[in-house]
């Protein structure tokens, strides 16, 4: 389709955006950052006026540059945005979306859709992948350029603030659980269960009929996880033996799977010990420099599977959103302003945020 439509929008020349000028630098909020006009959009590109965007631990890594992969700078971070398409590039053909549609922008902004990885449903592993807030500008701005093939339609009636975190946090844990080789009634361990990804993982796991062991620390996160239906809570600062606690709760055999969302190496190290024979470790969290230290002997002897699970594809995103829109999953979030972003990053570093933070992009 082309950009012609009965609905039209006035796009300003400038906007407010939160920018990290260089690796490890602080965030500067600018009110005069340029906005691409409709004429400047390439075929396949669309301009989205954002309603809101969630904040992810990945945004912190991108800004501070502590991953083996470095983000492009200057950087506009963010990759969990919801907004309305206000323009589409000329000569865009067979667009699955139109001007006026409410859509979500994910970590995976675009991929070729034609390579082996894309054809096999691993679009996120495409060599030509563009990553929102990492290799292309993200959602910490009032307008963002995205791609018609990869924006995700938001179900009618689903609140934008509630939908934002599903686009990465929800999508990521949903896919990990989907491929965790578990069946209803199985036990799954969720280290980091009270965090942004973890509290959604608790809910998706319960939706799938799994029994949940939530691991985290603090009274607020305990209350959150238990309120979401976790079958067992373990405070890692209070437990004297996490492995023994898990085995005791699971009849001595251990858990069927562990989905590790924590952005540190510690959550991975015990998994081989507390997983039962034939269990599956789903590696999700992305610590910058930590290594996976697992006993090769017991990994083989117990027939343990270790699978890396990296965000999700377009179909996973639709499934994750559909479950949430129908009430199967609810994101617990606090709404802040874009000017609070530096403070939010500091809170993420300290691990003091329960649930998720959503930035209202309609407020300065």
Coordinates of C-alpha atoms in Angstrom, one line a residue:
X1 CA 0.0 0.0 0.0
X2 CA 1.1 3.6 -0.3
X3 CA 0.7 6.3 2.3
X4 CA -2.6 7.5 0.9
X5 CA -5.5 7.1 3.3
X6 CA -8.6 8.9 4.4
X7 CA -7.0 9.6 7.8
X8 CA -4.3 12.2 7.9
X9 CA -2.0 13.5 10.6
X10 CA 0.1 16.6 11.1
X11 CA 3.7 15.6 11.9
X12 CA 5.9 18.1 13.7
X13 CA 9.4 18.9 12.6
X14 CA 10.9 18.3 16.1
X15 CA 10.1 16.2 19.1
X16 CA 11.2 15.4 22.7
X17 CA 13.6 12.5 22.9
X18 CA 15.9 11.0 25.6
X19 CA 19.4 10.6 24.1
X20 CA 22.6 8.9 25.2
X21 CA 25.3 10.7 23.3
X22 CA 28.1 8.2 23.9
X23 CA 28.7 4.8 25.5
X24 CA 28.3 5.0 29.3
X25 CA 27.1 8.5 29.1
X26 CA 24.2 10.0 30.9
X27 CA 20.7 10.6 29.4
X28 CA 19.9 14.0 28.0
X29 CA 16.3 14.9 27.2
X30 CA 16.1 17.2 24.2
X31 CA 13.0 19.0 23.0
X32 CA 14.2 19.8 19.5
X33 CA 15.2 16.4 18.1
X34 CA 14.2 16.1 14.4
X35 CA 11.3 13.9 13.3
X36 CA 11.4 12.2 9.9
X37 CA 8.8 13.5 7.5
X38 CA 6.6 11.2 5.4
X39 CA 8.7 12.1 2.4
X40 CA 11.8 11.0 4.2
X41 CA 10.5 7.5 5.0
X42 CA 11.9 4.7 2.9
X43 CA 9.7 2.0 1.4
X44 CA 8.6 -0.4 4.2
X45 CA 9.1 2.2 6.9
X46 CA 6.4 3.7 9.0
X47 CA 6.3 6.6 11.5
X48 CA 4.7 5.8 14.9
X49 CA 3.4 8.5 17.3
X50 CA 4.0 6.9 20.7
X51 CA 1.5 6.7 23.4
X52 CA 3.8 5.0 25.9
X53 CA 6.9 2.9 26.2
X54 CA 8.1 0.4 28.9
X55 CA 11.6 0.4 30.3
X56 CA 13.7 -2.8 30.1
X57 CA 16.9 -3.9 31.8
X58 CA 18.3 -4.3 28.2
X59 CA 18.0 -0.5 27.8
X60 CA 20.4 -0.1 30.7
X61 CA 22.9 -2.4 29.1
X62 CA 22.6 -0.5 25.8
X63 CA 23.2 2.8 27.5
X64 CA 26.1 1.7 29.7
X65 CA 27.7 -0.5 27.0
X66 CA 28.5 -3.5 29.3
X67 CA 27.5 -6.1 26.7
X68 CA 29.9 -7.9 24.3
X69 CA 27.8 -6.2 21.6
X70 CA 27.9 -2.4 21.6
X71 CA 24.9 -0.2 20.8
X72 CA 25.1 2.5 18.1
X73 CA 25.6 6.0 19.6
X74 CA 24.2 8.6 19.8
X75 CA 21.4 6.4 21.0
X76 CA 17.7 6.8 21.6
X77 CA 16.9 3.7 23.6
X78 CA 13.7 1.9 24.3
X79 CA 12.0 -1.1 22.5
X80 CA 8.6 -1.6 24.1
X81 CA 6.5 1.1 22.6
X82 CA 2.9 1.4 21.7
X83 CA 1.5 4.1 19.4
X84 CA -0.4 5.0 16.3
X85 CA 1.0 4.8 12.7
X86 CA 0.9 8.4 11.4
X87 CA 2.8 7.9 8.1
X88 CA 4.0 5.1 5.8
X89 CA 6.8 5.4 3.3
X90 CA 5.9 5.9 -0.4
X91 CA 6.1 2.8 -2.6
X92 CA 5.5 0.4 0.3
X93 CA 3.8 -2.6 -1.1
X94 CA 1.6 -5.2 0.6
X95 CA 1.8 -3.5 4.0
X96 CA 0.0 -5.6 6.7
X97 CA -0.8 -2.3 8.6
X98 CA -2.2 1.0 7.7
X99 CA -2.2 4.6 8.9
X100 CA -4.2 5.0 12.1
X101 CA -3.5 1.4 13.3
X102 CA -2.3 1.1 16.9
X103 CA 0.8 -1.0 16.9
X104 CA 3.7 -2.1 19.1
X105 CA 7.4 -1.7 18.5
X106 CA 9.6 -4.5 19.8
X107 CA 13.3 -5.2 20.3
X108 CA 13.4 -6.8 16.9
X109 CA 12.6 -3.8 14.7
X110 CA 13.1 -5.5 11.3
X111 CA 14.6 -8.6 9.6
X112 CA 15.0 -9.8 6.1
X113 CA 12.3 -12.5 6.4
X114 CA 14.1 -14.5 3.6
X115 CA 17.3 -16.0 5.2
X116 CA 17.4 -19.5 6.8
X117 CA 16.9 -18.1 10.3
X118 CA 13.9 -16.1 9.3
X119 CA 12.4 -18.9 7.3
X120 CA 12.7 -21.2 10.3
X121 CA 10.9 -18.7 12.6
X122 CA 14.1 -17.4 14.2
X123 CA 13.7 -13.9 12.8
X124 CA 15.5 -12.5 15.9
X125 CA 18.7 -14.3 14.8
X126 CA 18.7 -12.8 11.3
X127 CA 22.1 -11.4 10.3
X128 CA 20.3 -8.3 8.9
X129 CA 18.2 -7.8 12.1
X130 CA 17.6 -4.2 13.2
X131 CA 17.2 -3.8 16.9
X132 CA 15.1 -1.0 18.4
X133 CA 17.1 1.2 20.8
X134 CA 20.3 -0.6 20.0
X135 CA 21.2 -0.5 16.3
X136 CA 18.3 1.9 15.3
X137 CA 16.6 4.6 17.3
X138 CA 14.1 3.3 19.8
X139 CA 11.0 4.4 21.7
X140 CA 12.3 6.9 24.2
X141 CA 11.0 9.6 21.9
X142 CA 7.6 11.0 20.9
X143 CA 7.9 9.6 17.3
X144 CA 9.8 6.6 16.1
X145 CA 10.6 5.2 12.7
X146 CA 9.7 1.5 12.5
X147 CA 8.9 -1.1 9.8
X148 CA 5.5 -2.3 8.6
X149 CA 6.5 -5.9 8.4
X150 CA 7.5 -6.1 12.1
X151 CA 5.3 -3.8 14.1
X152 CA 2.7 -5.8 16.0
X153 CA -1.0 -4.9 16.0
X154 CA -2.4 -4.3 19.5
X155 CA -5.7 -6.1 20.1
X156 CA -8.7 -3.8 20.4
X157 CA -9.6 -2.8 23.9
X158 CA -6.2 -3.7 25.3
X159 CA -4.8 -0.8 27.3
X160 CA -1.6 0.6 25.7
X161 CA 0.2 0.9 29.0
X162 CA -0.6 -2.7 29.8
X163 CA 0.4 -3.9 26.3
X164 CA 3.8 -2.1 26.3
X165 CA 5.7 -4.5 28.5
X166 CA 4.3 -7.6 26.8
X167 CA 6.2 -6.5 23.6
X168 CA 9.5 -7.6 25.1
X169 CA 9.3 -8.8 28.7
X170 CA 6.1 -10.8 28.1
X171 CA 7.2 -12.0 24.7
X172 CA 10.6 -13.1 25.9
X173 CA 9.3 -15.2 28.8
X174 CA 6.3 -16.5 26.8
X175 CA 8.6 -17.9 24.1
X176 CA 11.0 -19.4 26.7
X177 CA 8.1 -21.2 28.5
X178 CA 6.7 -22.3 25.1
X179 CA 9.9 -24.1 24.3
X180 CA 10.8 -25.2 27.8
X181 CA 9.8 -28.9 27.1
X182 CA 7.2 -28.9 29.9
X183 CA 3.7 -30.2 30.3
X184 CA 0.8 -29.1 32.5
X185 CA 1.5 -30.0 36.1
X186 CA 5.3 -29.8 35.7
X187 CA 7.4 -27.7 38.0
X188 CA 9.3 -24.6 36.7
X189 CA 11.7 -22.5 38.6
X190 CA 11.8 -18.8 37.9
X191 CA 14.9 -17.0 39.4
X192 CA 14.2 -13.2 39.3
X193 CA 10.5 -13.9 39.6
X194 CA 9.6 -10.5 41.1
X195 CA 11.2 -8.5 38.3
X196 CA 9.9 -7.1 35.1
X197 CA 10.3 -10.3 33.1
X198 CA 9.9 -12.6 36.1
X199 CA 6.5 -11.5 37.3
X200 CA 5.1 -12.0 33.7
X201 CA 6.8 -15.4 33.6
X202 CA 4.9 -16.5 36.7
X203 CA 1.6 -15.6 35.0
X204 CA 2.4 -17.2 31.7
X205 CA 3.6 -20.3 33.5
X206 CA 0.4 -20.6 35.5
X207 CA -1.7 -19.9 32.3
X208 CA 0.1 -23.0 30.8
X209 CA -0.8 -25.1 33.8
X210 CA 2.7 -25.3 35.3
X211 CA 3.6 -25.2 39.0
X212 CA 5.8 -22.3 39.8
X213 CA 8.8 -21.9 42.2
X214 CA 9.5 -18.2 42.4
X215 CA 13.0 -17.1 43.5
X216 CA 13.8 -13.5 44.4
X217 CA 14.2 -11.4 47.5
X218 CA 12.3 -8.8 49.5
X219 CA 8.8 -8.5 51.0
X220 CA 7.3 -6.6 48.1
X221 CA 8.4 -9.1 45.5
X222 CA 7.3 -12.0 47.7
X223 CA 3.8 -10.4 47.9
X224 CA 3.7 -9.9 44.2
X225 CA 4.8 -13.4 43.3
X226 CA 2.4 -15.1 45.7
X227 CA -0.4 -12.9 44.6
X228 CA 0.2 -14.0 41.0
X229 CA -0.1 -17.6 42.0
X230 CA 3.4 -18.9 42.6
X231 CA 3.2 -22.3 44.3
X232 CA 6.4 -21.7 46.3
X233 CA 8.4 -18.6 47.2
X234 CA 12.1 -18.8 48.0
X235 CA 14.0 -15.7 49.2
X236 CA 17.6 -16.3 47.9
X237 CA 19.0 -14.1 50.7
X238 CA 17.2 -16.1 53.4
X239 CA 17.4 -19.6 52.1
X240 CA 20.3 -21.7 53.5
X241 CA 20.1 -24.2 50.6
X242 CA 18.1 -23.3 47.5
X243 CA 18.7 -26.6 45.8
X244 CA 17.5 -28.6 48.8
X245 CA 14.4 -26.3 49.1
X246 CA 13.5 -27.0 45.5
X247 CA 14.0 -30.7 45.7
X248 CA 12.0 -30.9 48.8
X249 CA 9.1 -29.0 47.2
X250 CA 9.2 -31.3 44.1
X251 CA 9.1 -34.6 45.9
X252 CA 12.9 -35.0 45.8
X253 CA 13.3 -35.2 42.0
X254 CA 13.8 -31.5 41.3
X255 CA 12.1 -29.2 38.8
X256 CA 11.3 -30.0 35.2
X257 CA 12.5 -26.7 33.9
X258 CA 14.1 -23.4 34.9
X259 CA 13.6 -20.1 33.1
X260 CA 16.4 -17.8 34.2
X261 CA 15.5 -14.2 33.6
X262 CA 17.9 -12.6 36.1
X263 CA 20.6 -10.4 34.5
X264 CA 23.4 -12.0 36.6
X265 CA 25.3 -15.3 36.4
X266 CA 24.3 -16.5 39.8
X267 CA 20.8 -17.6 38.7
X268 CA 22.3 -20.1 36.2
X269 CA 24.8 -21.8 38.3
X270 CA 22.5 -23.9 40.5
X271 CA 20.1 -24.9 37.8
X272 CA 21.9 -28.1 36.8
X273 CA 21.8 -29.2 40.5
X274 CA 18.0 -28.6 41.1
X275 CA 16.7 -29.8 37.7
X276 CA 15.5 -33.4 37.6
X277 CA 16.6 -35.9 35.0
X278 CA 15.5 -34.8 31.6
X279 CA 15.1 -31.3 32.8
X280 CA 15.5 -28.1 30.7
X281 CA 17.4 -24.9 31.5
X282 CA 16.1 -22.0 29.5
X283 CA 18.7 -19.3 29.4
X284 CA 17.0 -15.9 29.0
X285 CA 18.7 -13.2 31.1
X286 CA 21.7 -11.5 29.5
X287 CA 24.4 -10.7 31.9
X288 CA 27.2 -8.9 30.1
X289 CA 30.3 -11.0 31.1
X290 CA 29.1 -13.9 33.2
X291 CA 29.7 -17.5 32.0
X292 CA 27.5 -20.5 32.3
X293 CA 29.3 -22.8 34.8
X294 CA 27.6 -26.2 34.6
X295 CA 28.9 -29.7 35.5
X296 CA 29.4 -31.5 32.2
X297 CA 29.2 -34.8 33.9
X298 CA 25.8 -34.2 35.5
X299 CA 24.5 -32.4 32.4
X300 CA 25.1 -35.5 30.4
X301 CA 24.3 -38.0 33.2
X302 CA 21.0 -36.4 33.9
X303 CA 20.1 -35.7 30.2
X304 CA 19.8 -32.0 30.9
X305 CA 19.0 -29.7 27.9
X306 CA 20.4 -26.2 28.0
X307 CA 18.6 -23.8 25.5
X308 CA 19.2 -20.2 24.8
X309 CA 16.0 -18.3 24.2
X310 CA 16.3 -14.8 22.7
X311 CA 13.1 -12.6 22.6
X312 CA 10.6 -14.0 20.0
X313 CA 9.3 -13.8 16.5
X314 CA 6.2 -12.1 15.1
X315 CA 3.9 -15.0 15.8
X316 CA 5.2 -15.3 19.4
X317 CA 4.4 -11.6 19.9
X318 CA 0.8 -12.0 18.7
X319 CA 0.3 -15.0 20.9
X320 CA 1.7 -13.3 24.0
X321 CA -0.4 -10.2 23.4
X322 CA -3.5 -12.3 22.8
X323 CA -3.2 -14.1 26.1
X324 CA -2.6 -10.8 28.0
X325 CA -5.5 -9.0 26.2
X326 CA -7.9 -11.8 27.2
X327 CA -6.8 -11.4 30.8
X328 CA -4.5 -14.4 31.2
X329 CA -1.6 -12.1 32.1
X330 CA -1.5 -8.7 33.7
X331 CA 1.6 -6.5 33.8
X332 CA 2.1 -4.7 37.1
X333 CA 3.6 -1.3 36.4
X334 CA 4.2 2.2 37.6
X335 CA 3.7 5.1 35.2
X336 CA 6.5 7.7 35.0
X337 CA 7.6 10.6 32.7
X338 CA 10.4 10.6 30.2
X339 CA 12.4 13.1 32.3
X340 CA 12.6 10.4 35.0
X341 CA 14.5 8.0 32.8
X342 CA 17.9 8.5 34.4
X343 CA 16.4 7.9 37.8
X344 CA 14.6 4.8 36.5
X345 CA 18.0 3.4 35.2
X346 CA 19.5 3.9 38.6
X347 CA 16.6 2.0 40.2
X348 CA 17.1 -0.8 37.7
X349 CA 20.8 -1.0 38.6
X350 CA 19.9 -1.4 42.2
X351 CA 17.2 -4.0 41.5
X352 CA 14.6 -2.1 43.5
X353 CA 11.8 -2.0 40.9
X354 CA 9.0 -4.6 41.3
X355 CA 7.2 -5.3 38.1
X356 CA 7.7 -2.8 35.3
X357 CA 8.0 1.0 34.7
X358 CA 6.0 2.5 31.8
X359 CA 6.8 6.0 30.5
X360 CA 3.9 8.1 29.4
X361 CA 5.1 9.7 26.1
X362 CA 2.2 12.2 26.0
X363 CA 3.6 14.0 29.1
X364 CA 6.8 16.1 29.1

